[in-house]
Coordinates of C-alpha atoms and ligand atoms in Angstrom, one line a residue:
M1 CA 123.9 99.6 82.6
T2 CA 127.2 98.7 82.9
S3 CA 128.2 96.0 80.4
F4 CA 129.8 92.5 81.1
T5 CA 133.1 93.6 79.5
Q6 CA 133.1 96.7 81.2
H7 CA 132.1 94.9 85.1
S8 CA 135.3 92.3 84.3
Q9 CA 137.4 94.8 83.3
R10 CA 137.0 96.5 86.5
S11 CA 136.7 93.6 88.8
A12 CA 140.7 92.8 87.8
Q13 CA 141.6 96.4 88.6
H14 CA 139.9 97.4 91.5
S15 CA 139.5 96.8 95.0
S16 CA 136.3 95.9 96.3
I17 CA 133.7 96.0 99.2
A18 CA 130.6 94.8 99.8
I19 CA 127.5 95.9 101.7
I20 CA 125.2 93.6 102.7
G21 CA 121.8 95.4 103.6
S22 CA 120.7 99.0 102.1
G23 CA 118.6 100.3 104.9
F24 CA 119.9 103.8 106.2
S25 CA 123.3 102.1 107.6
G26 CA 124.5 100.4 104.3
T27 CA 123.7 102.9 102.0
M28 CA 125.0 105.8 104.2
V29 CA 128.3 103.9 104.2
A30 CA 127.9 103.4 100.6
V31 CA 127.3 107.1 99.9
H32 CA 130.6 108.0 102.2
L33 CA 132.7 105.5 100.4
L34 CA 131.6 106.9 96.8
R35 CA 132.4 110.5 98.2
Q36 CA 135.6 109.7 99.7
A37 CA 137.2 107.0 97.7
S38 CA 140.1 108.7 95.7
F39 CA 141.4 105.3 94.2
P40 CA 139.8 102.3 92.1
L41 CA 137.0 100.6 94.0
T42 CA 134.0 98.5 93.5
I43 CA 131.2 98.7 96.1
Y44 CA 128.7 95.7 95.9
L45 CA 125.6 96.8 97.5
I46 CA 123.6 94.1 98.6
E47 CA 119.8 94.1 99.3
A48 CA 117.6 91.2 99.3
N49 CA 114.1 93.4 99.3
P50 CA 113.6 95.3 95.9
A51 CA 111.2 97.5 98.1
Q52 CA 113.9 98.5 100.5
F53 CA 116.6 99.3 98.5
A54 CA 118.5 102.5 99.9
R55 CA 115.4 102.8 102.4
G56 CA 115.6 99.5 104.7
V57 CA 112.3 98.5 106.6
A58 CA 112.2 102.3 108.3
Y59 CA 111.5 104.3 105.3
S60 CA 110.0 101.7 102.2
T61 CA 106.7 102.4 103.6
D62 CA 104.5 104.2 101.0
S63 CA 101.9 105.5 103.6
A64 CA 101.6 108.8 104.2
C65 CA 100.5 108.5 107.6
H66 CA 103.8 106.7 108.7
L67 CA 105.7 110.2 110.2
L68 CA 109.4 110.2 110.9
N69 CA 109.3 110.0 114.9
V70 CA 112.1 112.5 115.2
P71 CA 111.8 116.2 113.8
A72 CA 113.3 117.1 110.1
A73 CA 115.9 119.2 112.2
N74 CA 117.8 116.1 113.4
M75 CA 117.6 113.9 110.4
S76 CA 120.0 115.4 108.1
A77 CA 122.1 112.1 106.9
F78 CA 125.3 113.6 107.4
P79 CA 126.5 114.7 110.9
K80 CA 128.3 117.9 110.0
D81 CA 125.7 119.4 107.7
P82 CA 123.0 119.2 110.4
V83 CA 120.2 121.0 108.4
H84 CA 120.7 118.8 104.7
F85 CA 117.5 117.2 105.2
L86 CA 115.3 120.1 105.9
R87 CA 117.0 122.1 103.1
W88 CA 116.0 119.4 101.1
A89 CA 112.6 118.8 102.3
K90 CA 111.8 122.6 101.9
K91 CA 113.5 122.2 98.2
K92 CA 111.1 119.3 97.4
E93 CA 108.0 121.5 98.9
A94 CA 108.8 124.2 96.8
K95 CA 108.7 122.2 94.0
G96 CA 105.4 120.6 95.1
E97 CA 107.1 117.6 95.1
L98 CA 106.4 117.0 99.0
N99 CA 103.2 115.1 100.5
V100 CA 103.0 116.5 104.1
P101 CA 99.0 115.6 104.6
W102 CA 99.2 115.6 108.3
Q103 CA 101.1 118.7 108.8
T104 CA 98.9 120.6 111.2
E105 CA 101.1 123.7 113.1
S106 CA 101.6 125.4 109.5
N107 CA 101.7 124.0 105.9
T108 CA 105.2 124.4 105.4
V109 CA 108.0 122.4 106.5
T110 CA 110.0 123.7 109.4
A111 CA 112.8 122.4 112.1
T112 CA 110.1 120.7 114.1
S113 CA 108.1 118.7 111.3
F114 CA 107.7 115.5 111.5
L115 CA 107.5 114.3 107.6
P116 CA 106.8 110.8 106.0
R117 CA 108.9 108.3 106.4
G118 CA 108.2 107.5 102.8
A119 CA 109.7 110.9 101.5
Y120 CA 112.9 110.2 104.1
G121 CA 113.5 107.2 101.7
D122 CA 113.4 109.4 98.7
Y123 CA 116.1 111.7 100.1
L124 CA 118.1 108.2 100.8
V125 CA 117.7 107.3 97.0
E126 CA 118.4 110.5 95.7
L127 CA 121.6 111.0 98.1
L128 CA 122.9 107.2 96.7
D129 CA 121.9 108.2 93.0
N130 CA 123.9 111.2 93.1
A131 CA 126.8 109.9 94.8
E132 CA 127.0 107.0 92.7
H133 CA 127.0 109.7 89.5
N134 CA 129.6 111.8 90.7
A135 CA 132.0 109.1 92.0
V136 CA 132.7 107.6 88.1
A137 CA 135.3 110.1 87.5
N138 CA 137.5 108.8 90.2
G139 CA 136.9 105.5 89.2
V140 CA 134.5 104.4 91.9
Y141 CA 131.7 102.4 91.1
L142 CA 128.6 101.2 92.6
E143 CA 127.3 97.6 91.6
R144 CA 123.6 97.4 93.2
K145 CA 122.7 93.7 93.7
I146 CA 119.1 92.8 94.3
D147 CA 119.7 89.5 96.0
K148 CA 119.7 88.0 99.4
A149 CA 123.7 86.9 100.9
V150 CA 123.2 83.4 102.2
A151 CA 127.0 82.3 103.0
L152 CA 130.0 83.9 103.6
R153 CA 133.6 82.3 103.9
I154 CA 136.7 84.2 104.9
E155 CA 139.8 83.4 103.4
P156 CA 143.3 84.6 104.1
K157 CA 143.3 87.8 101.8
S158 CA 139.6 88.0 100.8
V159 CA 135.8 87.3 101.9
M160 CA 134.0 85.2 99.6
I161 CA 129.8 86.0 99.6
G162 CA 127.3 83.7 98.3
L163 CA 124.3 84.9 97.3
L164 CA 120.8 83.3 96.7
N165 CA 120.7 83.1 92.7
G166 CA 124.1 81.2 92.6
E167 CA 126.3 84.0 92.1
H168 CA 129.4 84.5 94.2
L169 CA 131.6 87.9 95.1
R170 CA 134.9 88.0 96.1
V171 CA 136.1 90.9 98.0
Q172 CA 138.5 92.3 100.6
K173 CA 136.0 94.1 102.9
V174 CA 132.3 93.2 103.9
V175 CA 130.2 95.4 105.8
L176 CA 127.1 93.8 107.7
A177 CA 124.4 96.0 107.7
L178 CA 121.7 93.7 108.6
G179 CA 119.9 95.9 110.3
N180 CA 116.8 95.3 112.5
F181 CA 115.0 91.7 112.1
P182 CA 111.7 90.6 112.4
P183 CA 110.0 90.3 115.8
G184 CA 110.4 87.0 117.5
D185 CA 107.4 85.0 118.7
P186 CA 106.3 85.4 122.4
V187 CA 106.9 82.2 124.7
I188 CA 103.4 80.7 124.7
E189 CA 101.8 77.2 125.7
N190 CA 100.7 76.3 122.3
P191 CA 103.0 77.6 120.1
V192 CA 101.4 75.7 117.4
F193 CA 99.2 78.7 116.7
Y194 CA 102.2 80.6 115.3
Q195 CA 101.6 78.6 112.2
S196 CA 98.2 79.6 111.8
P197 CA 97.1 82.1 108.7
R198 CA 94.9 83.8 111.3
Y199 CA 99.0 85.0 113.4
F200 CA 101.3 87.6 111.2
S201 CA 104.6 86.9 113.1
N202 CA 106.0 89.8 110.8
P203 CA 104.5 93.1 110.6
W204 CA 106.6 94.4 107.8
Q205 CA 105.6 91.7 105.5
R206 CA 103.9 92.5 102.0
G207 CA 100.4 91.7 102.1
V208 CA 99.7 91.9 106.1
L209 CA 97.3 95.1 106.0
Q210 CA 95.0 93.8 103.0
A211 CA 94.8 90.1 104.9
L212 CA 93.8 92.2 108.4
L213 CA 91.2 94.5 106.5
K214 CA 89.3 91.7 105.7
T215 CA 89.1 90.7 109.7
T216 CA 86.8 92.0 112.3
S217 CA 88.6 92.2 115.0
C218 CA 92.2 92.0 115.9
V219 CA 95.2 92.1 118.7
L220 CA 98.5 94.0 118.5
I221 CA 100.9 92.1 120.5
G222 CA 103.4 94.9 121.9
S223 CA 103.1 98.9 123.0
G224 CA 105.5 100.3 121.1
L225 CA 106.2 102.1 117.6
T226 CA 104.7 99.4 115.6
M227 CA 101.8 99.0 117.6
V228 CA 101.1 102.9 117.0
D229 CA 102.0 102.4 113.3
W230 CA 99.5 99.7 113.1
A231 CA 96.6 100.8 115.0
I232 CA 96.9 104.2 112.8
T233 CA 97.6 102.4 109.3
L234 CA 94.4 100.1 109.9
S235 CA 92.1 103.2 111.0
N236 CA 93.5 104.8 108.1
A237 CA 92.4 102.1 105.7
G238 CA 89.0 102.4 107.0
Y239 CA 89.0 99.1 109.3
Q240 CA 85.8 99.2 111.2
G241 CA 86.7 96.5 114.1
V242 CA 88.1 96.8 117.3
I243 CA 91.9 96.7 117.6
H244 CA 93.0 95.3 120.9
T245 CA 96.6 96.0 122.2
V246 CA 98.2 93.7 124.6
S247 CA 101.4 94.4 126.4
R248 CA 103.2 93.2 129.6
R249 CA 103.0 96.5 131.5
G250 CA 100.9 98.8 129.3
V251 CA 103.4 101.4 128.8
W252 CA 102.6 103.4 125.3
P253 CA 105.2 106.0 124.0
Q254 CA 105.1 109.4 125.4
E255 CA 104.4 112.3 123.2
H256 CA 107.0 114.8 121.4
K257 CA 106.4 118.3 123.6
P258 CA 108.3 121.4 122.7
H259 CA 110.9 122.0 125.6
K260 CA 114.1 123.8 125.7
P261 CA 118.0 122.3 125.4
L262 CA 119.6 122.2 128.6
A263 CA 123.1 120.9 129.7
F264 CA 122.7 117.9 132.4
S265 CA 124.9 115.2 132.1
L266 CA 125.6 111.7 135.1
D267 CA 128.9 111.3 136.6
V268 CA 130.1 108.7 134.2
H269 CA 133.6 108.3 136.3
A270 CA 131.6 107.1 139.5
K271 CA 133.2 104.5 141.4
S272 CA 130.6 102.0 140.6
P273 CA 128.4 103.3 138.8
S274 CA 124.7 102.0 139.3
V275 CA 120.9 102.0 137.5
R276 CA 119.1 103.0 140.7
A277 CA 121.7 105.7 141.6
W278 CA 121.4 107.3 138.0
L279 CA 117.5 107.3 138.1
H280 CA 117.8 109.1 141.4
E281 CA 119.8 111.5 140.3
I282 CA 117.6 112.0 137.1
R283 CA 114.2 112.2 139.2
R284 CA 115.7 114.8 141.6
Y285 CA 117.0 116.6 138.7
I286 CA 114.0 116.8 137.1
R287 CA 111.9 117.7 140.5
E288 CA 114.7 120.4 141.3
S289 CA 115.0 121.9 138.1
D290 CA 111.4 122.0 137.4
C291 CA 112.1 121.1 134.0
D292 CA 110.5 118.8 131.2
W293 CA 111.8 115.5 131.4
R294 CA 112.0 115.6 127.3
S295 CA 115.2 118.1 128.3
V296 CA 117.0 115.6 130.5
I297 CA 116.5 112.7 128.1
D298 CA 117.8 114.6 124.9
A299 CA 120.8 115.9 127.4
L300 CA 121.9 112.7 128.2
R301 CA 121.4 111.0 124.4
P302 CA 125.0 111.9 123.2
S303 CA 126.7 110.4 126.6
I304 CA 124.5 107.1 126.5
G305 CA 127.3 105.3 125.0
I306 CA 129.8 106.4 127.5
L307 CA 127.1 105.6 130.2
W308 CA 126.6 102.4 128.9
T309 CA 130.0 101.0 128.8
S310 CA 130.9 102.3 132.5
L311 CA 128.0 99.8 133.6
S312 CA 128.8 96.6 134.6
L313 CA 126.9 93.8 133.0
V314 CA 125.0 93.1 136.0
E315 CA 124.1 96.6 136.1
R316 CA 123.2 96.5 132.3
R317 CA 120.9 93.7 133.1
R318 CA 119.2 95.4 135.8
F319 CA 118.2 98.4 133.5
L320 CA 117.2 96.0 130.9
R321 CA 114.9 94.1 133.5
H322 CA 113.7 97.1 135.4
V323 CA 114.1 100.4 133.1
R324 CA 114.3 99.5 129.6
V325 CA 110.6 99.7 128.9
Y326 CA 110.2 102.7 130.6
W327 CA 113.4 104.0 128.9
D328 CA 112.1 103.0 125.5
N329 CA 108.7 105.2 125.9
H330 CA 110.3 108.5 126.7
R331 CA 113.3 108.1 124.5
H332 CA 110.9 107.1 121.3
R333 CA 108.5 109.8 121.3
L334 CA 105.4 110.2 119.1
P335 CA 104.8 112.9 116.8
P336 CA 102.1 115.3 118.5
V337 CA 99.8 114.6 115.6
V338 CA 100.1 110.5 116.0
A339 CA 99.5 111.0 119.7
E340 CA 96.2 113.1 118.9
R341 CA 95.2 110.2 116.5
L342 CA 96.0 107.5 119.2
N343 CA 94.2 109.5 121.6
E344 CA 90.4 109.4 119.3
L345 CA 91.2 105.9 118.6
V346 CA 90.9 105.2 122.1
R347 CA 88.3 107.8 123.1
S348 CA 86.4 106.1 119.8
G349 CA 86.3 102.9 121.7
Q350 CA 88.1 101.0 118.4
L351 CA 91.4 100.8 120.2
Q352 CA 91.6 99.0 123.4
K353 CA 94.8 98.8 126.2
H354 CA 94.9 95.2 127.6
T355 CA 98.0 94.8 130.6
G356 CA 99.2 91.5 130.8
R357 CA 100.7 88.7 129.5
I358 CA 99.1 86.0 126.5
F359 CA 100.0 82.7 127.8
S360 CA 97.6 81.0 125.3
Y361 CA 95.7 81.0 122.1
Q362 CA 92.7 78.7 121.3
E363 CA 91.8 78.6 117.8
T364 CA 88.3 78.2 117.4
E365 CA 85.8 77.9 113.8
Q366 CA 85.3 81.9 113.9
G367 CA 88.5 82.9 115.2
V368 CA 91.0 82.7 117.9
E369 CA 90.7 83.5 121.6
V370 CA 93.5 84.9 123.4
L371 CA 94.4 84.3 126.8
I372 CA 95.7 86.9 129.0
K373 CA 96.9 87.1 132.5
Q374 CA 97.5 90.1 134.0
R375 CA 100.1 90.5 136.6
G376 CA 99.0 89.5 140.4
L377 CA 95.7 88.7 139.2
A378 CA 94.9 84.5 139.2
T379 CA 91.9 85.0 136.5
A380 CA 92.5 85.1 133.0
T381 CA 90.9 87.2 130.5
T382 CA 89.6 86.2 126.7
L383 CA 89.5 88.1 123.9
S384 CA 87.7 86.7 120.6
V385 CA 89.3 88.4 117.5
S386 CA 89.9 87.3 114.0
A387 CA 93.7 88.0 113.9
V388 CA 96.7 88.2 115.9
V389 CA 99.7 90.8 114.7
N390 CA 103.0 90.6 116.5
C391 CA 104.3 94.1 117.0
S392 CA 106.6 93.2 119.9
G393 CA 109.6 94.4 118.4
A394 CA 112.9 93.7 116.4
E395 CA 114.5 90.3 117.6
S396 CA 117.9 90.8 118.5
N397 CA 119.2 87.5 119.7
Y398 CA 121.0 86.0 117.0
R399 CA 120.8 82.6 118.5
K400 CA 117.0 83.0 117.7
L401 CA 117.3 84.0 114.5
N402 CA 115.9 81.7 111.6
N403 CA 117.9 83.1 109.0
L404 CA 119.9 81.3 106.8
F405 CA 122.6 83.8 106.5
V406 CA 123.1 84.4 110.4
T407 CA 123.2 80.7 110.8
C408 CA 126.0 80.3 108.3
L409 CA 127.6 83.4 109.9
L410 CA 127.5 81.7 113.7
S411 CA 128.5 78.4 112.8
Q412 CA 131.8 79.3 111.2
Q413 CA 132.4 81.7 114.4
S414 CA 132.4 84.7 112.2
I415 CA 130.1 86.9 114.3
E416 CA 129.7 86.4 118.1
P417 CA 126.6 87.6 120.3
D418 CA 127.0 90.2 122.9
P419 CA 126.4 88.7 126.3
L420 CA 123.1 90.3 126.6
A421 CA 122.3 89.0 123.3
L422 CA 121.3 92.9 122.3
G423 CA 123.5 92.1 119.0
L424 CA 126.9 91.5 118.5
N425 CA 130.4 91.5 120.0
V426 CA 132.0 94.8 117.8
G427 CA 134.9 97.2 118.3
S428 CA 135.1 100.5 118.4
D429 CA 135.8 100.8 115.0
G430 CA 133.0 98.6 113.8
A431 CA 135.1 95.6 113.2
L432 CA 133.5 92.5 114.8
I433 CA 135.1 90.7 117.5
Y434 CA 135.4 86.9 117.0
S435 CA 134.9 84.4 119.9
D436 CA 138.7 84.3 120.6
G437 CA 138.8 88.0 121.3
T438 CA 140.4 89.1 117.8
H439 CA 139.2 91.6 116.0
S440 CA 138.4 91.2 112.4
E441 CA 140.2 92.5 109.3
C442 CA 137.8 92.1 106.7
L443 CA 134.3 92.2 108.5
Y444 CA 132.5 95.2 110.2
T445 CA 129.2 96.4 110.9
L446 CA 127.4 99.5 112.0
G447 CA 123.8 100.4 113.2
P448 CA 121.2 98.0 115.5
P449 CA 124.0 95.2 116.2
Q450 CA 126.2 97.3 117.9
K451 CA 123.1 97.9 120.7
G452 CA 124.8 95.6 123.3
M453 CA 127.8 97.4 122.8
L454 CA 126.6 101.2 122.8
W455 CA 122.7 100.4 123.6
E456 CA 121.9 104.0 121.6
T457 CA 123.0 103.1 117.8
I458 CA 119.6 102.4 116.2
A459 CA 118.0 106.0 115.0
V460 CA 119.8 108.3 112.5
P461 CA 121.6 111.0 114.6
E462 CA 123.7 107.6 115.8
I463 CA 123.8 105.7 112.6
R464 CA 124.8 108.6 110.5
V465 CA 128.3 109.4 112.6
Q466 CA 129.3 105.4 112.5
A467 CA 128.5 105.3 108.5
E468 CA 131.1 108.1 108.1
Q469 CA 133.3 106.6 110.5
L470 CA 133.1 103.5 109.1
A471 CA 133.7 104.7 105.5
N472 CA 137.0 106.1 106.4
T473 CA 138.4 103.0 108.4
L474 CA 137.3 101.1 105.4
L475 CA 138.9 103.5 103.2
T476 CA 142.2 103.3 105.3
H477 CA 142.7 99.5 105.8
L478 CA 141.8 98.6 102.1
P479 CA 144.4 96.6 100.5
N480 CA 145.1 97.0 96.6
L481 CA 143.7 93.3 95.6
T482 CA 141.4 92.2 92.8
S483 CA 137.9 91.4 93.0
T484 CA 136.2 88.8 91.0
V485 CA 132.6 87.0 90.4
E486 CA 132.2 83.6 90.1
P487 CA 130.0 81.0 90.1
L488 CA 128.4 79.6 93.5
S489 CA 129.7 76.2 92.9
Q490 CA 133.3 77.0 94.5
L491 CA 131.9 78.2 97.4
E492 CA 130.5 75.9 100.1
T493 CA 126.9 76.8 101.1
V494 CA 125.5 75.7 104.3
Ligands
FAD501 C1 109.3 101.6 111.6 C2 110.5 102.0 111.8 C3 110.5 103.4 112.1 C4 111.7 104.0 112.2 N1 111.6 105.3 112.3 C5 113.0 106.2 112.9 C6 112.9 107.7 112.8 O1 111.7 108.3 112.4 N2 114.1 108.4 113.1 C7 115.1 107.6 113.3 O2 116.1 108.1 113.4 N3 115.3 106.0 113.5 C8 113.8 105.7 113.1 N4 114.0 104.2 113.0 C9 115.2 103.4 113.3 C10 116.1 102.9 112.0 O3 116.1 101.5 112.3 C11 117.1 103.3 111.9 O4 117.2 104.7 111.7 C12 117.6 102.9 110.7 O5 117.0 103.0 109.5 C13 118.2 101.6 110.8 O6 119.1 101.0 109.5 P1 119.5 99.5 108.8 O7 120.2 99.7 107.8 O8 120.8 99.4 110.2 O9 118.5 98.7 108.9 P2 117.0 98.1 108.2 O10 116.6 99.5 107.8 O11 116.6 97.1 109.1 O12 118.0 97.6 106.9 C14 118.3 96.4 106.5 C15 118.4 95.7 105.2 O13 119.3 94.7 105.1 C16 118.6 93.8 104.3 N5 118.7 92.8 104.6 C17 119.1 91.9 105.7 N6 119.7 90.7 105.7 C18 120.4 90.6 104.1 C19 121.2 89.5 103.7 N7 121.4 88.3 103.8 N8 121.1 89.7 102.0 C20 120.6 90.9 101.4 N9 119.9 92.2 102.2 C21 119.7 91.7 103.7 C22 117.1 94.0 104.9 O14 116.2 93.5 103.7 C23 116.9 95.5 105.4 O15 116.8 96.2 104.1 C24 112.9 103.4 112.7 C25 112.9 102.0 112.8 C26 111.9 101.5 112.5 C27 111.8 99.6 112.0

């Protein structure tokens, strides 16, 4: 534990960076800063949710049935050491410290194993601890702050951050690593239902499982990986009721299967690139080369950013409207063991799939009637259940978020949503772009907020590269000023 005197002395002499959010993105920026900084530096790593420190939303689960959806060989936190995580997992397994209850193909960890997400969280915690320990010799310190950032003000040579506990920090650079937000409530006729205790708007909130286990049937809105997580979590916890899933197109994630890597690319320099032409080309290639479609999707992944930026805004919108759901279900795949469990649940009748749009909820004494309209049909289907869980995926439209800190950033025009409302306007070095087009010299981001800019930016293989690059950028541009901790009274709150 750092003493107050030590802390104050350091604050007076050190450069400082605040990282807000300690999921994979924020934690890995901190790890790289701790490893690379060669001058006195204080890094504040601020996380609102103590259970998510160095883990974020994805890797804070303690359920062993929540598996990574990427094989161990592709989950290294370091782009230059691709098997770092695999080595770590093998070491842990050898010491009997890795619990992999769902390992089916063999009892040992291999490159193709899908390991528990909680184990990945342990890996990140260890990386941060080690980097912190080794950095002290260089005068580089990590200050862990369990608190919520609620306000931010840009000053001529520094940035002030207000924390919920009343403290505020003055630093030179800030990384907004806010990650994935809870899902937004789907538009319906009578949104008053969203106030009901039968409705769970955020599936990741603590206590949802315990509450659901007291119900006799439920609806999961959505058909992506969150829906899959919940169907399996409920069944593993002994849930006896029927689990209904409702989504507009009824498209569920595909399954991972072994496939050969291949060299396939699309013409990024085409005169007027179009989504339709690319789809045509992909389909033709798969048909004629008789390859597994997974090989094509994986081959495209490194060039997705370039492809995306070469599309006009109209074409990107076209992609979102017509192709997104199919891209997502081919790109974000299920580990085979998870796909098998899901199929079992469907075969047993416990998991029931409904295709259509929920347009209304009617609460009754017994529960809630969920009214669903199928495409092209005039009549509605009614499901009578005890609870509804929103598994429709992270809300990306910053203007729709009910979040004090985001409201503050928007009101001061410190952040500017991108034109597709998928995230924020961000430069190639991670600097936020203000509404007048200038690049920030003090605010940066990485990961999910860059979705509008890059499309493929929400998973470890992309974020690990961004984290290393951003740490380099920050260290290059960091002026040697002082940092201080003062009471909140000096900062206007929103
Ligand atoms: C359930 C799930 C499973 C996934 N599985 C995989 C996988 O297997 N492989 C893969 O490659 N990718 C996976 N992903 C993708 C995942 O998004 C990324 O890998 C990565 O974890 C994103 O990290 P992040 O730090 O940007 O965001 P997050 O993990 O969302 O972390 C952001 C953090 O910021 C904190 N925060 C937000 N606002 C504030 C504030 N005002 N003050 C303080 N703290 C704040 C939040 O509490 C949170 O802990 C998964 C995602 C989810 C949601």
